[in-house]
Amino acid sequence: MSARERVAITGIGAVTPVGIGKKAFWQGLLDGVSGVGPITAFDASQQRVQIAAEVTDFEPDRWLPFRDVRRFDRVGHLGIAAADLALEDRGGTDDLDLASVATIVSTGLGGPQTLEQAMVAHLGGNSVSPLFIPMSMANFAVSAIARRYGFGGPSYSPQSACASSADAIGQGYRMVRDGYASVCLAGGAEASVTSIVLAGFAAMRALSRRNDDPAGACRPFAADRDGFVLGEGAAVLVLEPLSVATARGAHVYAEICGYGQTNDTHHVTAPREDGLHAAEAMTRAMAEAGLGPDDVDYVNAHGTGTALSDPAETAAIKRAFGSDRPRVAVSSTKAMTGHMLGATGAVEAAACALAIESGWIPPTINHHVPDPGCDLDVVPNVARAGQVRAALSNSIAFGGHNVSLAFRRPDSRR
């Protein structure tokens, strides 16, 4: 095998509740904009939870012909749009060897909108669409993206719940690093705001019930948190060898340089309280990147705003950074975007790359009542200016999956 390549992020496509497109998404985060509001996708008036973070201004026919709008689940609409934006940001595809481009785009739930509609039709005695199976498959979005551009390299959809798109980016990074693909589109898409998905998470008491205060509902690391807010969206990153990107004069947002994975082996939904294995994922990512705790200026936390997850992640960060009060800045952008399940890791990886490029750290909004058990520097309520030499993005998922991705400035390698 040839020498390992350094891997650059050269394109970012984001379709989120706080903005569509890299610029709008990033400005929304820095401005502390909440993408949470009353649900518009269906009548939620009889649900215990009536709020979500929707991409309300998304028009699929901007991205797809009418025939495909009808034949694709919303997860495909969102994923295609994010891929289009990422490739446009990269500068197009004319210089690519299409046969060697990999496509690794995940989703946590597949096509729940299609599944829900098919079940209603079937149980009501009506026929089910012949497209039901392909539209609801978990690999639908990644397959649609690869077909759209003719990318013939490896193509698949990792499945690790809320860590899925973090795994997609980590595996894409290693594929480019080790020469198995010339370029990789990596990320995730999720269209989870459906009646049955909302009801399921509400039944677990995982969701905030602040129906009368949607913008203030998600409160990561705060003492008065009462659950996460369900979100939808997509993000895709273009990964390519840094040497190739530099040679063609590409804009490089950041270098992806580390990927750590562990499993809690503890509980199907609850994280391990002491954060042991989540800390190990961070430590592995930093070790692979050649970074020490003092080199990392920012951690984009999983930070869901649930009673169990936030203290466990706090314990994990303290373990990984070796201090009772680590100096590293930590924020949760889920307070603004909601929790996009299988897409959330990709959206937060994009936030890390943009923090490194811009020198701004997005805030944790709605943080007005600090929790002594989550005593981190959470960048409360207002974005912070400051050089970000390196950053970590954490994903902690049902099933015990822990993933941490490491990023750095391309000129900061020791």
GROMACS .gro file of C-alpha atoms in nm:
model
  414
    1MET     CA    1   0.000   0.000   0.000
    2SER     CA    2   0.125   0.349  -0.081
    3ALA     CA    3   0.191   0.608   0.189
    4ARG     CA    4  -0.115   0.736   0.365
    5GLU     CA    5  -0.266   1.059   0.237
    6ARG     CA    6  -0.367   1.355   0.448
    7VAL     CA    7  -0.739   1.418   0.392
    8ALA     CA    8  -0.893   1.759   0.324
    9ILE     CA    9  -1.252   1.878   0.342
   10THR     CA   10  -1.306   2.072   0.019
   11GLY     CA   11  -1.685   2.092  -0.004
   12ILE     CA   12  -1.967   2.133   0.249
   13GLY     CA   13  -2.337   2.090   0.174
   14ALA     CA   14  -2.586   2.153   0.454
   15VAL     CA   15  -2.967   2.135   0.457
   16THR     CA   16  -3.076   2.216   0.811
   17PRO     CA   17  -3.352   2.378   1.018
   18VAL     CA   18  -3.132   2.687   1.068
   19GLY     CA   19  -3.042   2.734   0.703
   20ILE     CA   20  -2.992   2.570   0.367
   21GLY     CA   21  -2.644   2.596   0.223
   22LYS     CA   22  -2.313   2.631   0.404
   23LYS     CA   23  -2.331   3.009   0.445
   24ALA     CA   24  -2.688   3.024   0.580
   25PHE     CA   25  -2.630   2.724   0.807
   26TRP     CA   26  -2.315   2.869   0.960
   27GLN     CA   27  -2.459   3.217   1.004
   28GLY     CA   28  -2.764   3.067   1.170
   29LEU     CA   29  -2.545   2.885   1.423
   30LEU     CA   30  -2.331   3.190   1.499
   31ASP     CA   31  -2.642   3.405   1.541
   32GLY     CA   32  -2.792   3.155   1.784
   33VAL     CA   33  -3.098   3.098   1.566
   34SER     CA   34  -3.334   2.826   1.682
   35GLY     CA   35  -3.476   2.606   1.408
   36VAL     CA   36  -3.741   2.463   1.641
   37GLY     CA   37  -4.108   2.543   1.596
   38PRO     CA   38  -4.459   2.392   1.588
   39ILE     CA   39  -4.475   2.089   1.361
   40THR     CA   40  -4.606   2.161   1.011
   41ALA     CA   41  -4.544   1.824   0.841
   42PHE     CA   42  -4.856   1.668   0.993
   43ASP     CA   43  -5.129   1.742   1.245
   44ALA     CA   44  -4.957   1.703   1.582
   45SER     CA   45  -5.234   1.860   1.788
   46GLN     CA   46  -5.317   1.529   1.957
   47GLN     CA   47  -4.956   1.440   2.031
   48ARG     CA   48  -4.794   1.499   2.368
   49VAL     CA   49  -4.504   1.664   2.185
   50GLN     CA   50  -4.600   1.914   1.916
   51ILE     CA   51  -4.265   2.073   1.826
   52ALA     CA   52  -3.971   1.974   1.606
   53ALA     CA   53  -3.683   2.123   1.408
   54GLU     CA   54  -3.803   2.105   1.047
   55VAL     CA   55  -3.644   2.227   0.725
   56THR     CA   56  -3.952   2.434   0.652
   57ASP     CA   57  -3.827   2.628   0.348
   58PHE     CA   58  -3.706   2.324   0.153
   59GLU     CA   59  -3.846   2.276  -0.199
   60PRO     CA   60  -3.747   1.937  -0.343
   61ASP     CA   61  -3.839   2.037  -0.700
   62ARG     CA   62  -3.548   2.281  -0.690
   63TRP     CA   63  -3.320   1.979  -0.681
   64LEU     CA   64  -3.512   1.702  -0.854
   65PRO     CA   65  -3.747   1.659  -1.150
   66PHE     CA   66  -4.113   1.610  -1.060
   67ARG     CA   67  -4.095   1.237  -1.138
   68ASP     CA   68  -3.818   1.183  -0.884
   69VAL     CA   69  -3.982   1.406  -0.624
   70ARG     CA   70  -4.271   1.158  -0.625
   71ARG     CA   71  -4.049   0.848  -0.638
   72PHE     CA   72  -3.810   0.949  -0.357
   73ASP     CA   73  -3.875   0.956   0.016
   74ARG     CA   74  -3.799   1.291   0.178
   75VAL     CA   75  -3.471   1.147   0.308
   76GLY     CA   76  -3.362   1.118  -0.056
   77HIS     CA   77  -3.470   1.476  -0.129
   78LEU     CA   78  -3.261   1.609   0.161
   79GLY     CA   79  -2.960   1.391   0.083
   80ILE     CA   80  -2.953   1.482  -0.287
   81ALA     CA   81  -2.972   1.852  -0.203
   82ALA     CA   82  -2.684   1.829   0.045
   83ALA     CA   83  -2.471   1.635  -0.206
   84ASP     CA   84  -2.546   1.890  -0.480
   85LEU     CA   85  -2.445   2.175  -0.251
   86ALA     CA   86  -2.125   1.999  -0.141
   87LEU     CA   87  -2.012   1.926  -0.496
   88GLU     CA   88  -2.098   2.276  -0.610
   89ASP     CA   89  -1.894   2.409  -0.318
   90ARG     CA   90  -1.603   2.187  -0.422
   91GLY     CA   91  -1.609   2.329  -0.773
   92GLY     CA   92  -1.799   2.056  -0.956
   93THR     CA   93  -1.714   1.709  -1.081
   94ASP     CA   94  -1.547   1.771  -1.418
   95ASP     CA   95  -1.200   1.679  -1.290
   96LEU     CA   96  -1.307   1.362  -1.108
   97ASP     CA   97  -1.246   1.000  -1.204
   98LEU     CA   98  -1.607   0.898  -1.145
   99ALA     CA   99  -1.527   0.528  -1.119
  100SER     CA  100  -1.309   0.585  -0.811
  101VAL     CA  101  -1.536   0.823  -0.617
  102ALA     CA  102  -1.685   0.669  -0.303
  103THR     CA  103  -2.026   0.760  -0.163
  104ILE     CA  104  -2.088   0.691   0.207
  105VAL     CA  105  -2.407   0.857   0.326
  106SER     CA  106  -2.603   0.723   0.621
  107THR     CA  107  -2.945   0.752   0.774
  108GLY     CA  108  -3.067   0.629   1.109
  109LEU     CA  109  -3.423   0.542   1.012
  110GLY     CA  110  -3.431   0.503   0.634
  111GLY     CA  111  -3.757   0.631   0.489
  112PRO     CA  112  -4.003   0.651   0.780
  113GLN     CA  113  -4.246   0.877   0.593
  114THR     CA  114  -4.283   0.615   0.320
  115LEU     CA  115  -4.310   0.335   0.575
  116GLU     CA  116  -4.580   0.517   0.772
  117GLN     CA  117  -4.783   0.595   0.459
  118ALA     CA  118  -4.758   0.235   0.337
  119MET     CA  119  -4.871   0.094   0.669
  120VAL     CA  120  -5.173   0.326   0.680
  121ALA     CA  121  -5.266   0.223   0.325
  122HIS     CA  122  -5.219  -0.148   0.392
  123LEU     CA  123  -5.407  -0.154   0.720
  124GLY     CA  124  -5.686   0.045   0.558
  125GLY     CA  125  -5.729  -0.217   0.288
  126ASN     CA  126  -5.561  -0.014   0.013
  127SER     CA  127  -5.279  -0.120  -0.213
  128VAL     CA  128  -4.916  -0.053  -0.129
  129SER     CA  129  -4.699   0.123  -0.383
  130PRO     CA  130  -4.456  -0.100  -0.574
  131LEU     CA  131  -4.193   0.159  -0.482
  132PHE     CA  132  -4.251   0.112  -0.109
  133ILE     CA  133  -3.955  -0.118  -0.049
  134PRO     CA  134  -3.685   0.078  -0.237
  135MET     CA  135  -3.811   0.415  -0.109
  136SER     CA  136  -3.796   0.302   0.254
  137MET     CA  137  -3.458   0.126   0.244
  138ALA     CA  138  -3.183   0.266   0.463
  139ASN     CA  139  -2.945   0.280   0.164
  140PHE     CA  140  -3.187   0.470  -0.059
  141ALA     CA  141  -3.026   0.814  -0.023
  142VAL     CA  142  -2.669   0.695  -0.080
  143SER     CA  143  -2.776   0.489  -0.380
  144ALA     CA  144  -2.964   0.785  -0.529
  145ILE     CA  145  -2.661   1.012  -0.487
  146ALA     CA  146  -2.421   0.764  -0.647
  147ARG     CA  147  -2.657   0.710  -0.943
  148ARG     CA  148  -2.713   1.082  -0.989
  149TYR     CA  149  -2.345   1.151  -1.050
  150GLY     CA  150  -2.230   0.815  -1.182
  151PHE     CA  151  -1.993   0.755  -0.890
  152GLY     CA  152  -1.872   0.398  -0.928
  153GLY     CA  153  -1.658   0.362  -0.616
  154PRO     CA  154  -1.761   0.201  -0.287
  155SER     CA  155  -2.111   0.306  -0.182
  156TYR     CA  156  -2.293   0.215   0.137
  157SER     CA  157  -2.481   0.344   0.441
  158PRO     CA  158  -2.335   0.274   0.788
  159GLN     CA  159  -2.598   0.200   1.051
  160SER     CA  160  -2.510   0.302   1.406
  161ALA     CA  161  -2.817   0.504   1.508
  162CYS     CA  162  -2.725   0.863   1.599
  163ALA     CA  163  -2.357   0.796   1.524
  164SER     CA  164  -2.428   0.678   1.170
  165SER     CA  165  -2.311   0.983   0.974
  166ALA     CA  166  -2.009   1.031   1.202
  167ASP     CA  167  -1.916   0.674   1.109
  168ALA     CA  168  -1.979   0.758   0.742
  169ILE     CA  169  -1.732   1.046   0.759
  170GLY     CA  170  -1.477   0.845   0.956
  171GLN     CA  171  -1.492   0.556   0.712
  172GLY     CA  172  -1.477   0.792   0.414
  173TYR     CA  173  -1.171   0.958   0.567
  174ARG     CA  174  -0.990   0.627   0.600
  175MET     CA  175  -1.091   0.520   0.251
  176VAL     CA  176  -0.934   0.832   0.099
  177ARG     CA  177  -0.640   0.825   0.340
  178ASP     CA  178  -0.551   0.468   0.246
  179GLY     CA  179  -0.605   0.505  -0.128
  180TYR     CA  180  -0.924   0.301  -0.171
  181ALA     CA  181  -1.104   0.601  -0.322
  182SER     CA  182  -0.982   0.914  -0.498
  183VAL     CA  183  -1.258   1.127  -0.344
  184CYS     CA  184  -1.543   1.049  -0.106
  185LEU     CA  185  -1.881   1.211  -0.052
  186ALA     CA  186  -1.954   1.136   0.313
  187GLY     CA  187  -2.238   1.241   0.538
  188GLY     CA  188  -2.594   1.169   0.636
  189ALA     CA  189  -2.959   1.252   0.580
  190GLU     CA  190  -3.263   1.208   0.802
  191ALA     CA  191  -3.633   1.278   0.747
  192SER     CA  192  -3.754   1.177   1.090
  193VAL     CA  193  -4.034   1.424   1.161
  194THR     CA  194  -4.324   1.183   1.121
  195SER     CA  195  -4.612   1.099   1.351
  196ILE     CA  196  -4.493   0.751   1.446
  197VAL     CA  197  -4.130   0.851   1.507
  198LEU     CA  198  -4.237   1.146   1.723
  199ALA     CA  199  -4.476   0.926   1.918
  200GLY     CA  200  -4.207   0.664   1.974
  201PHE     CA  201  -3.952   0.904   2.118
  202ALA     CA  202  -4.224   1.078   2.321
  203ALA     CA  203  -4.325   0.742   2.471
  204MET     CA  204  -3.964   0.700   2.588
  205ARG     CA  205  -3.988   1.044   2.753
  206ALA     CA  206  -3.679   1.144   2.555
  207LEU     CA  207  -3.830   1.461   2.403
  208SER     CA  208  -3.877   1.808   2.544
  209ARG     CA  209  -4.244   1.889   2.605
  210ARG     CA  210  -4.208   2.265   2.597
  211ASN     CA  211  -4.475   2.304   2.330
  212ASP     CA  212  -4.536   2.662   2.438
  213ASP     CA  213  -4.169   2.760   2.400
  214PRO     CA  214  -4.029   2.586   2.091
  215ALA     CA  215  -3.722   2.809   2.051
  216GLY     CA  216  -3.626   2.755   2.414
  217ALA     CA  217  -3.712   2.387   2.431
  218CYS     CA  218  -3.371   2.222   2.385
  219ARG     CA  219  -3.137   2.311   2.673
  220PRO     CA  220  -2.819   2.100   2.660
  221PHE     CA  221  -2.611   2.087   2.979
  222ALA     CA  222  -2.860   2.314   3.162
  223ALA     CA  223  -3.019   2.221   3.493
  224ASP     CA  224  -3.370   2.274   3.354
  225ARG     CA  225  -3.330   2.052   3.046
  226ASP     CA  226  -3.616   1.810   2.980
  227GLY     CA  227  -3.519   1.625   2.662
  228PHE     CA  228  -3.411   1.667   2.303
  229VAL     CA  229  -3.604   1.808   2.008
  230LEU     CA  230  -3.653   1.586   1.705
  231GLY     CA  231  -3.494   1.731   1.392
  232GLU     CA  232  -3.444   1.659   1.024
  233GLY     CA  233  -3.185   1.757   0.767
  234ALA     CA  234  -2.872   1.648   0.584
  235ALA     CA  235  -2.505   1.729   0.546
  236VAL     CA  236  -2.245   1.598   0.303
  237LEU     CA  237  -1.871   1.666   0.305
  238VAL     CA  238  -1.635   1.621   0.010
  239LEU     CA  239  -1.316   1.448   0.124
  240GLU     CA  240  -1.007   1.430  -0.098
  241PRO     CA  241  -0.631   1.401  -0.058
  242LEU     CA  242  -0.482   1.723   0.074
  243SER     CA  243  -0.203   1.703  -0.182
  244VAL     CA  244  -0.452   1.688  -0.469
  245ALA     CA  245  -0.664   1.967  -0.324
  246THR     CA  246  -0.359   2.189  -0.280
  247ALA     CA  247  -0.233   2.117  -0.631
  248ARG     CA  248  -0.563   2.223  -0.790
  249GLY     CA  249  -0.590   2.534  -0.574
  250ALA     CA  250  -0.898   2.414  -0.387
  251HIS     CA  251  -1.034   2.586  -0.080
  252VAL     CA  252  -0.961   2.362   0.218
  253TYR     CA  253  -1.187   2.412   0.521
  254ALA     CA  254  -1.003   2.175   0.749
  255GLU     CA  255  -0.816   1.849   0.755
  256ILE     CA  256  -0.989   1.544   0.899
  257CYS     CA  257  -0.722   1.357   1.088
  258GLY     CA  258  -0.868   1.118   1.346
  259TYR     CA  259  -1.153   0.873   1.400
  260GLY     CA  260  -1.227   0.690   1.725
  261GLN     CA  261  -1.497   0.428   1.781
  262THR     CA  262  -1.601   0.239   2.093
  263ASN     CA  263  -1.908   0.073   2.242
  264ASP     CA  264  -2.036   0.115   2.598
  265THR     CA  265  -2.155  -0.250   2.620
  266HIS     CA  266  -2.390  -0.112   2.882
  267HIS     CA  267  -2.752  -0.049   2.775
  268VAL     CA  268  -2.949  -0.020   2.453
  269THR     CA  269  -3.053   0.341   2.515
  270ALA     CA  270  -2.879   0.475   2.827
  271PRO     CA  271  -2.514   0.584   2.810
  272ARG     CA  272  -2.260   0.457   3.059
  273GLU     CA  273  -2.265   0.709   3.345
  274ASP     CA  274  -1.890   0.733   3.395
  275GLY     CA  275  -1.826   0.811   3.028
  276LEU     CA  276  -1.542   0.556   3.011
  277HIS     CA  277  -1.587   0.435   2.655
  278ALA     CA  278  -1.702   0.769   2.514
  279ALA     CA  279  -1.378   0.914   2.654
  280GLU     CA  280  -1.183   0.635   2.489
  281ALA     CA  281  -1.337   0.725   2.151
  282MET     CA  282  -1.210   1.083   2.196
  283THR     CA  283  -0.868   0.960   2.307
  284ARG     CA  284  -0.840   0.730   2.005
  285ALA     CA  285  -0.938   1.007   1.765
  286MET     CA  286  -0.678   1.242   1.915
  287ALA     CA  287  -0.410   0.971   1.912
  288GLU     CA  288  -0.471   0.890   1.546
  289ALA     CA  289  -0.450   1.262   1.468
  290GLY     CA  290  -0.130   1.310   1.668
  291LEU     CA  291  -0.309   1.557   1.895
  292GLY     CA  292  -0.295   1.599   2.269
  293PRO     CA  293  -0.571   1.747   2.484
  294ASP     CA  294  -0.393   2.084   2.492
  295ASP     CA  295  -0.400   2.100   2.110
  296VAL     CA  296  -0.782   2.085   2.091
  297ASP     CA  297  -0.963   2.417   2.121
  298TYR     CA  298  -1.322   2.306   2.061
  299VAL     CA  299  -1.548   2.005   2.112
  300ASN     CA  300  -1.883   1.993   1.936
  301ALA     CA  301  -2.065   1.781   2.193
  302HIS     CA  302  -2.336   1.528   2.130
  303GLY     CA  303  -2.522   1.740   2.386
  304THR     CA  304  -2.881   1.626   2.345
  305GLY     CA  305  -3.034   1.796   2.648
  306THR     CA  306  -3.149   1.472   2.812
  307ALA     CA  307  -3.115   1.391   3.180
  308LEU     CA  308  -2.878   1.096   3.131
  309SER     CA  309  -2.672   1.184   2.824
  310ASP     CA  310  -2.537   1.527   2.920
  311PRO     CA  311  -2.381   1.424   3.255
  312ALA     CA  312  -2.233   1.112   3.095
  313GLU     CA  313  -2.076   1.315   2.817
  314THR     CA  314  -1.946   1.566   3.071
  315ALA     CA  315  -1.775   1.281   3.256
  316ALA     CA  316  -1.633   1.153   2.926
  317ILE     CA  317  -1.488   1.491   2.828
  318LYS     CA  318  -1.327   1.528   3.170
  319ARG     CA  319  -1.171   1.182   3.136
  320ALA     CA  320  -1.041   1.249   2.787
  321PHE     CA  321  -0.902   1.593   2.867
  322GLY     CA  322  -0.759   1.501   3.203
  323SER     CA  323  -0.906   1.769   3.425
  324ASP     CA  324  -1.196   1.826   3.659
  325ARG     CA  325  -1.258   2.153   3.471
  326PRO     CA  326  -1.110   2.114   3.122
  327ARG     CA  327  -1.023   2.442   2.952
  328VAL     CA  328  -1.155   2.327   2.613
  329ALA     CA  329  -1.465   2.507   2.478
  330VAL     CA  330  -1.763   2.272   2.442
  331SER     CA  331  -2.092   2.355   2.272
  332SER     CA  332  -2.401   2.173   2.155
  333THR     CA  333  -2.546   2.296   1.827
  334LYS     CA  334  -2.844   2.064   1.878
  335ALA     CA  335  -2.998   2.340   2.086
  336MET     CA  336  -3.050   2.514   1.750
  337THR     CA  337  -3.079   2.236   1.491
  338GLY     CA  338  -3.259   1.975   1.696
  339HIS     CA  339  -3.139   1.616   1.696
  340MET     CA  340  -3.120   1.491   1.337
  341LEU     CA  341  -3.048   1.132   1.443
  342GLY     CA  342  -2.850   0.964   1.162
  343ALA     CA  343  -2.761   1.299   1.001
  344THR     CA  344  -2.653   1.481   1.314
  345GLY     CA  345  -2.289   1.368   1.315
  346ALA     CA  346  -2.236   1.502   0.963
  347VAL     CA  347  -2.399   1.835   1.041
  348GLU     CA  348  -2.181   1.873   1.350
  349ALA     CA  349  -1.867   1.771   1.160
  350ALA     CA  350  -1.947   2.053   0.917
  351ALA     CA  351  -1.975   2.290   1.213
  352CYS     CA  352  -1.629   2.184   1.335
  353ALA     CA  353  -1.474   2.243   0.992
  354LEU     CA  354  -1.635   2.587   0.970
  355ALA     CA  355  -1.523   2.674   1.324
  356ILE     CA  356  -1.164   2.593   1.226
  357GLU     CA  357  -1.189   2.793   0.905
  358SER     CA  358  -1.363   3.097   1.054
  359GLY     CA  359  -1.219   3.125   1.404
  360TRP     CA  360  -1.565   3.132   1.561
  361ILE     CA  361  -1.720   2.882   1.803
  362PRO     CA  362  -2.099   2.843   1.790
  363PRO     CA  363  -2.288   2.876   2.118
  364THR     CA  364  -2.502   2.649   2.329
  365ILE     CA  365  -2.823   2.851   2.333
  366ASN     CA  366  -3.092   2.833   2.604
  367HIS     CA  367  -2.824   2.792   2.871
  368HIS     CA  368  -2.951   3.013   3.153
  369VAL     CA  369  -2.959   2.773   3.450
  370PRO     CA  370  -2.620   2.601   3.478
  371ASP     CA  371  -2.610   2.242   3.602
  372PRO     CA  372  -2.330   2.187   3.857
  373GLY     CA  373  -2.303   1.832   3.724
  374CYS     CA  374  -2.228   1.959   3.373
  375ASP     CA  375  -1.963   2.215   3.465
  376LEU     CA  376  -1.798   2.256   3.126
  377ASP     CA  377  -1.724   2.574   2.932
  378VAL     CA  378  -2.035   2.541   2.716
  379VAL     CA  379  -2.001   2.874   2.530
  380PRO     CA  380  -2.337   2.985   2.670
  381ASN     CA  381  -2.584   3.167   2.446
  382VAL     CA  382  -2.341   3.377   2.238
  383ALA     CA  383  -2.084   3.270   1.976
  384ARG     CA  384  -1.720   3.320   2.070
  385ALA     CA  385  -1.432   3.444   1.854
  386GLY     CA  386  -1.100   3.263   1.884
  387GLN     CA  387  -0.855   3.054   1.687
  388VAL     CA  388  -0.955   2.688   1.659
  389ARG     CA  389  -0.643   2.487   1.580
  390ALA     CA  390  -0.816   2.152   1.622
  391ALA     CA  391  -1.165   2.029   1.709
  392LEU     CA  392  -1.347   1.711   1.802
  393SER     CA  393  -1.703   1.615   1.710
  394ASN     CA  394  -1.874   1.363   1.940
  395SER     CA  395  -2.160   1.130   1.856
  396ILE     CA  396  -2.313   0.905   2.125
  397ALA     CA  397  -2.585   0.671   2.006
  398PHE     CA  398  -2.846   0.420   2.113
  399GLY     CA  399  -2.685   0.077   2.111
  400GLY     CA  400  -2.382   0.210   2.297
  401HIS     CA  401  -2.205   0.347   1.989
  402ASN     CA  402  -1.949   0.621   2.055
  403VAL     CA  403  -1.773   0.803   1.771
  404SER     CA  404  -1.535   1.096   1.785
  405LEU     CA  405  -1.392   1.271   1.479
  406ALA     CA  406  -1.083   1.493   1.492
  407PHE     CA  407  -1.021   1.793   1.266
  408ARG     CA  408  -0.739   2.045   1.245
  409ARG     CA  409  -0.619   2.344   1.049
  410PRO     CA  410  -0.436   2.212   0.743
  411ASP     CA  411  -0.131   2.423   0.831
  412SER     CA  412  -0.114   2.318   1.198
  413ARG     CA  413   0.032   1.967   1.175
  414ARG     CA  414   0.317   1.920   1.421
   0.00000   0.00000   0.00000
